[in-house]
Amino acid sequence: MTPLHWDVTLVDESQDTIPDGIGFDLVGITAMTHQAPRAYEIADQFRREGVPVIMGGMHPTVAPEEALAHADAVVIGEAEPVMARLLDDVLAGRLDKVYRAPIPQDDRLVVPWSRREILAGKRYLTTQTVQASRGCPYDCAFCTVTHYFGNRFRYRDTADILAELRSFPRKLVIFLDDNLLGDPVKARPILEGMAELGIRWGSQTSLRFAEDTDLLNLVARSGCIGLFVGIESVTGSYSLLSKSAGQSLQSDLMKRVRDAGIILETSFIFGFDDHDQSIFDKTLRFVEECSPSVPTFNLLTPYPGTKLFLQYEQEGRLLHRDWNRYNHSEVVFRPKLMSPEQLYRGWLEARKEAYTWPSILYRVRKNPGRRVTNLAYNILRKGPNDSLRIPATDEPLFGRQSGEIARNADAAKHRREPEHADSTAANRDFYDALWSESRLERPERFNTWPLISGLLPLAPTRLEIGPGLRPRLPIAGTWFADISPPVIRRLTTQGGIAVSGETSALPFCDGTFELVCAFDVMEHTEDDRPVFGEVSRVLKEGGFFIFSIPLHAGLWTKFDEAVGHVRRYEPAGLPELFDAHDLVLERSAAYGMQPANCRLLNFSLWWLKHRRREAMWWYNKVLMPLGMFFQKRLKFVDGLIDAAGVDEVVLVCRKRKGASPGHHAIEDA
């Protein structure tokens, strides 16, 4: 856009050192909001050296007075309409403070070809970039595009675009449009022309284009290898934005794009006013079901100049105006239905879970075209997501409990402090290490889900004890009691009601729950009588208790010791145990899996003792996914199964009707 008689030096601070001002007549700086503070520092440096500075781009357009404190002139809006006059004014020594581009009134875009010689020597993936269109009529509350580029789609002449594409020496082209396919009528001639050029290209667009099957086929035939689309939200009002709402479900449109062999990168935003902590799990479920090639997750950022910024400013919900942190990766406002900390942690958890190996391989398998390229893109994204670290805290994020369910101070007489601190500490140490590097598995993936899902209609109020990151009950709306901070944080961010609680002193009122689950819990307690008593106390009459236990002391191995077991149960003693706590056994099934090969077991235990971090990685990344894949269907029988040789069982009990609530906890105390 700068005339050829001007010598232009392009400086990209990600690759270049900022030069001094010697030899320069003018410095132009463009900045988005998160870049503004650094842009101001650079501008101040050049002005101290006597070089005039002009600023433009998104942030100076919406904050011109702020930018003028660091620049001699500010361009508001697009630069092309005002650049010639601005340069003439520089040469004449009469630079104005503000150069305001007129608001576009038609649907035609006229811009000069880029001066690509100034990109020579830059280490970019490609310098073959084109912008075919600008503007957007949708004016989303969180977006700056309409404010900057106008409220209509404006396209360059097709012949001009194709001529520029033909000038490129290589076949890969990136379109810089916000919505290349926003106006299908104008986009079709461009696509038809590209189909004859044999190029490969990628761009950004909205998903609505895929409702037109002919247009989708033309996009694929024109050489499209990848598209970036904004899904924004999977639920609530922001899932129904004009740019994406249509006659078809977004999941169906995504499948159409995948089936056309196009890599689809989808963007999701967390933090809208109708988002509570369940949004993270809902989004991950959506990603698994729809399997876009590459999912990305961003924190809602109220940029200056947007309707959202104005709203949050009026409501006093902006946390600060540190523009460096307006970057999609930090919470800069007070969310409506969760705390800033909960929003931030939920975002981190979602990013990490979406880029575990099982998640990546599942998405690659669901995408039939370009699997190698698809895998490569995911591997590139995996590294940065793996490096994320969840902020540590000693307190559960969900500190207050609902009054009707949580026990109050008057019920404290039922509490008992753990009598075996050593075993409790050992269990906590082992499982904190395990869960801190684990992914949260969804309950539908376990072979217990057919049983659980059949009972859910009978159990609107439910509790799971010691779930770890392998909950068997649906997370949203379920109460969880665990002693591991990593577990409490993770379940809370996914919409669960997670509290810190010992198994022998559950922090809930008598007769609260219709369903209680405790898998791989009872064998970890030195004295299990208080635990069974607490379960019976919090269960309603007729409520279900589903749990697992290992059997036969004679089957004890080093594995039991390594994972913190303190007992195995003898089948003959179970009826008396259940009867003492008003529990009636209804059905049972063989359950569980541990290494049967002694050499493999000893090798695993050596690694666990001497190479714990590596052992945890193998367990979480390889062995656990394989175990999930090879799960066998549970075969229930009435009463207790023939337990001869059975290593572990899952049991379904009900609380006897007419039992006195809470009396076991009092007796045990």
XYZ file of C-alpha atoms in Angstrom:
669
model
C 0.000 0.000 0.000
C 3.050 2.249 0.284
C 4.086 3.649 -3.145
C 7.162 2.131 -4.776
C 9.208 5.345 -4.488
C 9.240 4.857 -0.722
C 11.880 2.456 0.627
C 10.157 0.190 3.143
C 11.755 -1.984 5.839
C 9.467 -4.492 7.540
C 10.431 -5.290 11.123
C 8.751 -8.228 12.877
C 9.884 -8.308 16.507
C 9.305 -12.070 16.677
C 12.187 -12.397 14.195
C 14.027 -9.076 14.104
C 15.704 -6.653 16.467
C 14.095 -3.239 16.586
C 16.555 -0.856 14.855
C 17.365 2.665 15.944
C 15.838 5.618 14.124
C 18.841 6.545 11.994
C 17.906 6.773 8.311
C 14.148 6.534 8.761
C 11.746 9.331 7.806
C 8.639 7.690 9.220
C 7.720 4.710 11.415
C 4.353 2.997 11.149
C 3.208 0.612 13.880
C 0.104 -1.566 13.873
C -1.195 -3.154 17.055
C -3.925 -5.364 18.386
C -4.992 -4.822 21.999
C -2.597 -7.251 23.666
C 0.277 -5.743 21.648
C -0.522 -2.123 22.488
C 1.772 -1.623 25.511
C 4.800 -2.925 23.616
C 3.817 -0.885 20.548
C 3.733 2.241 22.717
C 7.223 1.483 24.059
C 8.600 1.179 20.522
C 6.800 4.341 19.410
C 8.189 6.294 22.349
C 11.699 5.096 21.487
C 11.534 6.349 17.903
C 9.954 9.662 18.875
C 12.761 10.284 21.374
C 15.113 9.851 18.412
C 13.165 12.457 16.424
C 11.396 10.089 14.018
C 7.655 10.749 13.517
C 5.413 7.764 14.338
C 1.989 6.849 12.993
C -0.087 4.125 14.623
C -3.005 2.105 13.312
C -4.722 -1.230 13.579
C -7.471 -2.543 15.818
C -6.452 -1.010 19.131
C -5.509 2.517 17.994
C -8.787 2.596 16.046
C -10.876 2.046 19.193
C -8.538 3.983 21.539
C -7.145 6.838 19.413
C -6.653 9.260 22.323
C -4.611 6.658 24.177
C -2.501 5.962 21.090
C -1.931 9.660 20.411
C -0.062 9.922 23.708
C 2.635 7.829 21.989
C 2.285 8.746 18.297
C 2.303 11.803 16.070
C -0.733 10.569 14.144
C -3.309 7.779 14.350
C -5.123 6.067 11.484
C -8.674 5.106 12.439
C -10.037 2.221 10.381
C -8.591 0.933 7.127
C -5.322 2.496 6.021
C -5.669 2.200 2.222
C -8.148 5.095 1.759
C -5.991 7.575 3.725
C -2.418 6.397 3.214
C -1.626 8.491 0.121
C -2.736 11.736 1.803
C -0.906 10.832 5.000
C 2.398 10.272 3.150
C 1.987 13.526 1.249
C 1.442 15.316 4.552
C 4.604 13.759 5.976
C 6.659 15.057 3.063
C 5.034 18.486 3.379
C 5.609 18.619 7.145
C 1.918 19.079 8.004
C 0.952 15.757 9.619
C -2.550 15.743 11.121
C -3.303 14.068 14.428
C -6.043 11.755 13.090
C -6.643 10.162 9.677
C -10.077 8.612 9.685
C -11.017 6.225 6.878
C -14.599 6.594 5.634
C -17.009 3.823 6.597
C -17.442 1.547 3.547
C -20.843 1.984 1.924
C -20.725 -0.629 -0.839
C -19.773 -4.295 -1.234
C -16.640 -3.775 -3.344
C -13.141 -3.970 -1.921
C -10.272 -2.263 -3.716
C -6.801 -2.801 -2.258
C -3.369 -2.891 -3.910
C -1.283 -6.029 -4.098
C 1.148 -6.439 -1.246
C 4.802 -5.494 -1.745
C 6.161 -8.989 -1.138
C 9.781 -8.022 -1.623
C 9.749 -6.568 1.891
C 9.106 -10.107 3.206
C 12.365 -11.448 1.785
C 14.378 -13.363 4.364
C 11.500 -13.741 6.809
C 11.054 -17.212 8.296
C 7.336 -17.677 7.776
C 5.532 -20.887 6.835
C 4.500 -19.033 3.706
C 4.489 -15.454 2.479
C 1.833 -16.278 -0.105
C -1.058 -14.630 1.713
C -4.086 -12.971 0.165
C -7.091 -11.059 1.431
C -10.104 -11.421 -0.845
C -12.778 -9.896 1.398
C -13.408 -7.763 4.453
C -16.325 -6.863 6.661
C -19.020 -8.779 8.510
C -22.752 -8.108 8.912
C -23.195 -10.192 12.066
C -21.635 -7.763 14.599
C -21.119 -10.295 17.414
C -20.897 -8.668 20.844
C -17.367 -9.960 21.479
C -15.893 -9.255 18.032
C -14.072 -6.210 16.629
C -14.369 -7.044 12.916
C -17.614 -5.187 12.146
C -16.462 -2.086 14.018
C -13.207 -2.019 12.045
C -14.118 -3.326 8.567
C -17.814 -2.454 8.280
C -21.108 -4.329 8.438
C -21.188 -5.910 4.975
C -19.133 -8.437 3.076
C -16.894 -6.624 0.573
C -15.007 -8.609 -2.058
C -12.229 -7.764 -4.470
C -12.850 -8.387 -8.159
C -12.462 -12.060 -8.956
C -10.066 -11.358 -11.831
C -7.807 -9.323 -9.537
C -7.686 -12.095 -6.929
C -6.926 -14.834 -9.467
C -4.232 -12.710 -11.106
C -2.501 -12.289 -7.753
C -2.746 -16.030 -7.101
C -1.174 -16.779 -10.488
C 1.787 -14.570 -9.567
C 2.785 -16.885 -6.731
C 5.655 -19.311 -7.428
C 4.360 -22.002 -5.062
C 1.034 -23.773 -4.599
C 0.239 -23.148 -0.900
C -1.878 -20.034 -0.255
C -3.346 -18.678 2.977
C -6.372 -16.353 2.796
C -6.442 -13.767 5.607
C -10.202 -13.195 5.358
C -12.402 -13.314 8.439
C -15.105 -15.130 6.478
C -14.037 -15.992 2.936
C -17.266 -17.893 2.213
C -19.560 -15.427 3.993
C -21.255 -14.381 0.730
C -21.541 -17.567 -1.377
C -22.627 -15.656 -4.475
C -19.391 -13.653 -4.515
C -17.236 -16.539 -3.319
C -18.259 -19.023 -6.045
C -16.458 -17.330 -8.975
C -13.284 -17.138 -6.900
C -13.514 -20.835 -6.002
C -14.232 -21.851 -9.590
C -11.184 -19.921 -10.743
C -8.986 -21.492 -8.067
C -10.135 -24.977 -9.091
C -8.348 -24.423 -12.405
C -5.113 -23.219 -10.765
C -4.295 -26.407 -8.864
C -3.421 -24.579 -5.647
C -3.841 -25.685 -2.042
C -5.336 -23.169 0.331
C -6.728 -22.544 3.783
C -8.815 -19.792 5.340
C -11.267 -18.766 8.019
C -15.013 -18.901 7.520
C -18.302 -19.656 9.232
C -19.731 -23.164 9.244
C -22.963 -22.200 7.520
C -21.417 -22.586 4.070
C -21.570 -26.385 4.496
C -25.377 -26.311 4.364
C -24.958 -25.883 0.613
C -23.650 -29.271 -0.542
C -22.713 -27.943 -3.978
C -20.724 -25.101 -2.414
C -18.963 -27.540 -0.077
C -17.992 -29.745 -3.013
C -16.700 -26.700 -4.885
C -14.629 -25.651 -1.853
C -13.023 -29.098 -1.762
C -12.499 -29.160 -5.541
C -10.868 -25.705 -5.485
C -7.999 -27.080 -3.398
C -9.080 -26.283 0.156
C -7.045 -28.282 2.670
C -8.148 -26.595 5.895
C -10.665 -24.180 7.388
C -10.859 -22.382 10.718
C -14.410 -21.883 12.024
C -15.719 -20.285 15.204
C -18.220 -22.525 16.984
C -17.918 -20.194 20.004
C -20.276 -22.091 22.356
C -21.940 -25.510 22.355
C -24.891 -24.368 24.458
C -26.912 -21.256 25.234
C -27.497 -18.108 23.226
C -23.960 -17.968 21.834
C -24.470 -21.334 20.165
C -27.187 -19.694 18.066
C -25.279 -16.762 16.601
C -26.441 -15.527 13.206
C -23.131 -16.447 11.610
C -23.515 -20.112 12.537
C -27.235 -20.733 13.072
C -29.020 -22.380 10.165
C -31.247 -25.281 9.269
C -28.650 -27.948 10.093
C -27.000 -28.921 13.354
C -23.420 -27.789 13.720
C -22.406 -31.396 14.357
C -23.894 -32.429 10.995
C -22.130 -29.591 9.182
C -18.823 -30.497 10.779
C -19.198 -34.089 9.630
C -19.885 -32.923 6.076
C -16.694 -30.879 6.053
C -14.698 -33.780 7.489
C -16.130 -36.193 4.945
C -15.077 -33.802 2.179
C -11.465 -34.329 3.266
C -11.006 -30.810 4.662
C -9.129 -30.319 7.915
C -11.425 -28.417 10.254
C -10.084 -26.318 13.099
C -12.848 -25.269 15.479
C -12.635 -22.489 18.036
C -14.567 -22.540 21.322
C -14.866 -19.674 23.811
C -15.348 -20.149 27.560
C -16.809 -17.497 29.849
C -20.094 -16.241 28.363
C -22.734 -15.146 30.857
C -24.736 -18.359 30.418
C -21.668 -20.534 31.056
C -21.336 -22.269 34.386
C -18.727 -24.878 35.271
C -20.535 -27.576 33.319
C -19.544 -25.863 30.051
C -16.111 -27.471 30.048
C -17.405 -31.030 30.151
C -20.186 -30.221 27.675
C -17.652 -28.796 25.243
C -15.316 -31.778 25.558
C -18.247 -34.127 24.932
C -19.178 -32.110 21.845
C -15.592 -32.268 20.595
C -15.506 -36.031 21.075
C -18.836 -36.545 19.335
C -18.106 -34.243 16.392
C -14.340 -34.873 16.222
C -13.111 -31.720 14.488
C -9.564 -32.147 13.259
C -8.090 -29.549 15.623
C -10.083 -28.003 18.507
C -8.907 -24.750 20.081
C -10.182 -23.214 23.317
C -10.066 -19.530 24.221
C -11.063 -17.445 27.194
C -13.668 -14.806 26.454
C -11.915 -11.449 26.121
C -13.940 -8.212 26.132
C -11.903 -6.135 23.682
C -12.177 -2.340 23.766
C -14.613 -1.171 21.119
C -16.920 -4.196 21.460
C -20.401 -4.280 22.939
C -19.117 -6.754 25.499
C -16.455 -4.348 26.771
C -19.035 -1.593 27.163
C -21.405 -3.934 29.024
C -18.763 -5.201 31.447
C -17.468 -1.667 31.984
C -20.960 -0.426 32.883
C -21.522 -3.426 35.180
C -18.162 -2.962 36.914
C -16.988 -6.435 35.909
C -13.667 -5.562 34.275
C -10.830 -6.690 36.524
C -8.273 -4.303 35.008
C -7.131 -2.583 31.800
C -3.742 -4.206 31.515
C -3.906 -4.623 27.731
C -1.037 -7.135 27.733
C -3.387 -9.591 29.395
C -6.251 -9.142 26.916
C -4.925 -12.128 25.002
C -7.520 -14.958 25.105
C -5.333 -16.718 27.691
C -6.080 -14.779 30.875
C -9.328 -13.924 32.625
C -9.760 -10.147 32.593
C -13.367 -9.866 33.759
C -15.631 -11.271 36.432
C -17.740 -14.129 34.984
C -21.400 -14.325 35.923
C -21.790 -17.978 36.955
C -18.311 -18.879 38.225
C -15.239 -17.249 39.657
C -12.340 -16.034 37.487
C -10.205 -18.802 38.984
C -12.745 -21.479 38.105
C -12.992 -20.205 34.544
C -9.217 -20.182 34.146
C -8.705 -23.643 35.557
C -11.561 -25.102 33.557
C -10.020 -23.710 30.385
C -6.645 -25.219 31.228
C -8.176 -28.600 32.038
C -10.124 -28.655 28.761
C -7.028 -27.841 26.725
C -4.993 -30.569 28.369
C -7.712 -33.209 28.098
C -8.416 -32.480 24.430
C -4.787 -33.173 23.571
C -4.176 -36.442 25.357
C -3.098 -39.243 23.037
C -6.448 -41.105 23.257
C -8.321 -37.922 22.305
C -5.972 -37.149 19.421
C -6.042 -40.669 17.991
C -9.820 -40.826 18.284
C -10.187 -37.593 16.288
C -7.684 -38.704 13.662
C -9.540 -41.998 13.229
C -12.858 -40.166 12.782
C -11.418 -37.944 10.032
C -11.169 -40.015 6.832
C -9.063 -37.640 4.758
C -5.505 -36.348 5.262
C -4.894 -38.460 8.355
C -1.136 -37.948 8.334
C -1.524 -34.158 8.061
C -4.250 -34.271 10.679
C -2.018 -36.170 13.087
C 0.865 -33.780 12.450
C -1.292 -30.735 13.279
C -2.430 -32.369 16.523
C 1.116 -33.279 17.521
C 2.157 -29.657 16.976
C -0.678 -28.558 19.277
C -0.038 -31.282 21.839
C 3.341 -29.924 22.955
C 2.114 -26.480 24.079
C -0.941 -28.020 25.744
C 1.134 -30.637 27.564
C 3.328 -27.866 28.962
C 0.372 -26.182 30.685
C 0.384 -26.412 34.467
C -2.748 -26.117 36.573
C -2.191 -23.618 39.426
C -1.876 -25.450 42.718
C -4.044 -24.636 45.697
C -4.546 -26.202 49.094
C -8.241 -25.356 49.154
C -11.009 -26.858 47.001
C -12.343 -24.378 44.468
C -15.918 -25.072 45.508
C -15.564 -24.039 49.113
C -19.219 -23.571 50.110
C -21.707 -26.398 50.029
C -25.458 -26.266 49.524
C -27.089 -25.922 52.930
C -29.741 -28.613 52.622
C -27.234 -31.289 51.647
C -24.064 -30.304 53.487
C -23.975 -31.141 57.175
C -24.105 -28.131 59.461
C -22.245 -27.523 62.681
C -24.991 -29.178 64.775
C -24.271 -32.452 63.013
C -20.579 -32.342 63.942
C -21.128 -34.969 66.664
C -21.226 -37.554 63.870
C -17.734 -36.642 62.632
C -14.786 -38.795 63.575
C -11.185 -37.929 62.803
C -9.255 -40.543 60.831
C -7.576 -42.931 63.273
C -4.927 -44.185 60.868
C -3.079 -41.117 59.680
C -0.205 -43.097 58.224
C -2.325 -45.120 55.789
C -4.381 -42.063 54.905
C -1.244 -40.078 54.133
C 0.173 -42.948 52.060
C -3.024 -43.220 50.050
C -3.158 -39.467 49.525
C 0.479 -39.357 48.390
C 0.028 -42.164 45.874
C -3.219 -40.906 44.382
C -2.247 -37.235 44.333
C 0.703 -38.279 42.178
C -1.548 -40.422 40.001
C -4.306 -37.862 39.484
C -2.058 -34.834 38.970
C -0.940 -36.283 35.605
C -4.180 -38.060 34.622
C -7.006 -37.179 32.301
C -10.562 -37.116 33.565
C -12.402 -40.122 32.162
C -16.103 -39.785 31.447
C -18.376 -42.313 33.186
C -19.916 -43.460 29.887
C -16.586 -45.077 28.977
C -16.688 -47.594 31.861
C -18.397 -50.964 31.771
C -20.405 -49.869 34.826
C -22.325 -47.300 32.780
C -25.218 -49.602 31.682
C -25.878 -50.317 35.360
C -25.498 -46.700 36.472
C -27.532 -45.176 33.643
C -30.421 -47.528 34.411
C -30.555 -46.301 38.008
C -30.235 -42.569 37.358
C -33.998 -41.972 36.856
C -34.498 -43.360 40.380
C -31.716 -41.258 41.911
C -31.914 -37.489 41.312
C -29.662 -36.898 44.358
C -26.436 -38.885 44.203
C -22.983 -39.096 45.754
C -19.730 -40.736 44.711
C -17.059 -41.377 47.324
C -13.395 -41.360 46.338
C -13.993 -41.126 42.582
C -10.510 -39.956 41.661
C -10.544 -39.022 37.984
C -12.490 -42.184 37.132
C -16.027 -41.194 38.206
C -18.770 -43.692 37.456
C -21.615 -41.214 38.030
C -22.346 -38.349 35.611
C -20.262 -35.376 36.701
C -22.716 -32.490 36.330
C -25.062 -32.303 39.296
C -23.398 -35.123 41.280
C -21.854 -34.681 44.722
C -18.327 -36.029 45.140
C -16.282 -36.547 48.309
C -12.533 -37.051 47.920
C -9.340 -36.238 49.801
C -7.237 -35.387 46.740
C -7.010 -31.661 45.798
C -6.276 -32.431 42.094
C -9.497 -34.472 41.960
C -11.597 -31.836 43.692
C -10.316 -29.119 41.363
C -10.874 -31.149 38.207
C -14.391 -32.367 39.070
C -15.423 -28.874 40.124
C -14.299 -27.331 36.837
C -16.376 -29.947 34.980
C -19.612 -29.085 36.814
C -19.460 -31.526 39.721
C -20.100 -30.541 43.340
C -16.836 -31.751 44.829
C -15.937 -31.419 48.513
C -13.071 -32.558 50.681
C -14.224 -35.363 52.948
C -12.949 -38.467 54.721
C -14.801 -41.718 54.069
C -15.339 -42.173 57.805
C -16.852 -38.691 58.254
C -18.899 -37.729 55.205
C -19.934 -34.047 55.306
C -23.623 -34.645 54.471
C -26.918 -34.866 56.296
C -28.659 -38.120 57.179
C -30.815 -39.715 54.486
C -29.734 -37.355 51.701
C -28.973 -39.550 48.685
C -30.874 -42.092 46.592
C -27.625 -43.431 45.141
C -24.089 -43.703 46.537
C -21.103 -45.142 44.654
C -17.683 -46.115 46.004
C -15.398 -47.932 43.559
C -11.954 -49.015 44.782
C -12.514 -47.334 48.151
C -13.428 -49.781 50.928
C -10.183 -51.758 50.682
C -8.178 -48.599 51.452
C -9.632 -48.001 54.946
C -8.001 -49.500 58.050
C -11.384 -49.850 59.757
C -14.221 -50.183 57.260
C -17.068 -50.250 59.813
C -17.298 -46.451 60.129
C -17.225 -46.173 56.331
C -20.116 -48.589 55.844
C -21.878 -46.793 58.690
C -21.459 -43.417 57.009
C -22.742 -44.742 53.687
C -25.804 -46.197 55.370
C -26.364 -42.949 57.259
C -26.405 -40.674 54.193
C -28.500 -43.112 52.116
C -32.260 -42.770 52.001
C -34.341 -45.828 52.791
C -34.438 -47.960 49.669
C -31.437 -46.090 48.248
C -28.770 -47.889 46.208
C -25.157 -48.436 47.242
C -22.903 -49.591 44.397
C -19.308 -50.421 45.227
C -16.408 -52.721 44.424
C -14.175 -54.786 46.713
C -11.282 -57.213 46.169
C -11.797 -60.767 47.413
C -9.779 -63.497 49.142
C -6.847 -62.716 51.424
C -5.056 -65.596 49.748
C -4.941 -63.622 46.501
C -2.987 -60.774 48.132
C -0.086 -59.556 45.976
C 2.478 -56.774 46.026
C 0.087 -54.882 43.760
C -2.356 -54.516 46.677
C 0.389 -53.089 48.836
C 1.651 -50.750 46.112
C -1.759 -49.132 45.513
C -2.589 -48.739 49.200
C -4.924 -51.649 49.912
C -5.153 -52.737 53.544
C -7.514 -55.704 53.128
C -9.235 -58.199 50.899
C -12.705 -59.432 51.805
C -13.733 -63.009 52.390
C -17.057 -63.783 50.658
C -18.386 -65.703 53.675
C -18.174 -62.586 55.869
C -20.091 -60.239 53.574
C -23.689 -61.076 54.638
C -22.943 -60.237 58.288
C -21.156 -57.024 57.282
C -24.062 -55.877 55.144
C -26.701 -56.801 57.685
C -24.894 -54.844 60.413
C -25.336 -51.694 58.322
C -28.882 -52.254 57.039
C -27.690 -53.113 53.532
C -29.340 -55.795 51.443
C -27.335 -57.306 48.580
C -29.389 -57.440 45.379
C -26.882 -58.469 42.669
C -23.197 -58.716 41.871
C -20.717 -59.303 39.035
C -17.049 -60.191 38.600
C -15.066 -56.994 38.185
C -11.622 -55.441 38.072
C -8.264 -56.156 36.532
C -4.727 -56.388 37.883
C -1.539 -57.939 36.417
C -1.703 -61.731 36.546
C 1.847 -62.334 35.336
C 4.239 -62.269 38.314
C 7.198 -61.012 36.284
C 5.112 -58.240 34.755
C 3.783 -57.367 38.203
C 7.252 -57.219 39.766
C 8.585 -55.157 36.859
C 5.651 -52.714 37.165
C 6.167 -52.367 40.893
C 9.900 -51.719 40.452
C 9.092 -48.917 38.018
C 6.458 -47.539 40.368
C 8.970 -47.448 43.225
C 12.067 -46.233 41.387
C 10.631 -44.379 38.371
C 7.305 -43.138 39.650
C 6.900 -40.303 37.154
C 7.622 -42.540 34.172
C 5.410 -45.295 35.600
C 2.528 -42.874 36.085
C 2.951 -41.682 32.500
C 2.767 -45.234 31.130
C -0.226 -46.038 33.299
C -2.185 -42.936 32.334
C -1.193 -42.689 28.674
C -0.952 -46.357 27.643
C -2.161 -48.955 30.147
C -5.327 -47.165 31.248
C -6.535 -46.491 27.671
C -5.816 -50.114 26.756
C -7.669 -51.335 29.831
C -10.656 -49.164 28.913
C -10.606 -50.538 25.388
C -10.565 -54.183 26.502
C -13.211 -53.889 29.233
C -15.637 -56.784 29.347
C -19.342 -56.390 29.840
C -20.431 -56.938 33.448
C -22.581 -60.046 33.899
C -24.773 -59.597 36.966
C -26.421 -62.391 38.933
C -28.878 -62.140 41.806
C -27.202 -62.166 45.193
C -23.501 -62.974 45.454
C -21.771 -64.617 42.515
C -19.818 -67.852 42.836
C -16.694 -66.131 44.117
C -14.237 -68.996 43.802
C -11.122 -67.594 42.123
C -12.734 -64.203 41.544
C -10.317 -61.362 42.245
C -12.805 -58.476 42.598
C -16.560 -57.939 42.521
C -18.974 -55.055 42.040
C -21.961 -55.196 44.379
C -25.389 -53.553 44.238
C -26.990 -53.121 47.667
C -30.058 -51.245 48.897
C -30.650 -49.719 52.289
C -33.229 -51.688 54.229
C -36.491 -49.833 54.690
C -37.353 -49.028 58.274
C -33.703 -48.624 59.294
C -32.970 -45.945 61.861
C -31.101 -43.152 60.061
C -27.628 -42.361 61.281
C -27.506 -44.851 64.178
C -24.456 -46.661 62.853
C -22.374 -43.514 62.765
C -23.317 -42.763 66.387
C -22.544 -46.305 67.570
C -19.198 -46.337 65.796
C -18.289 -42.987 67.282
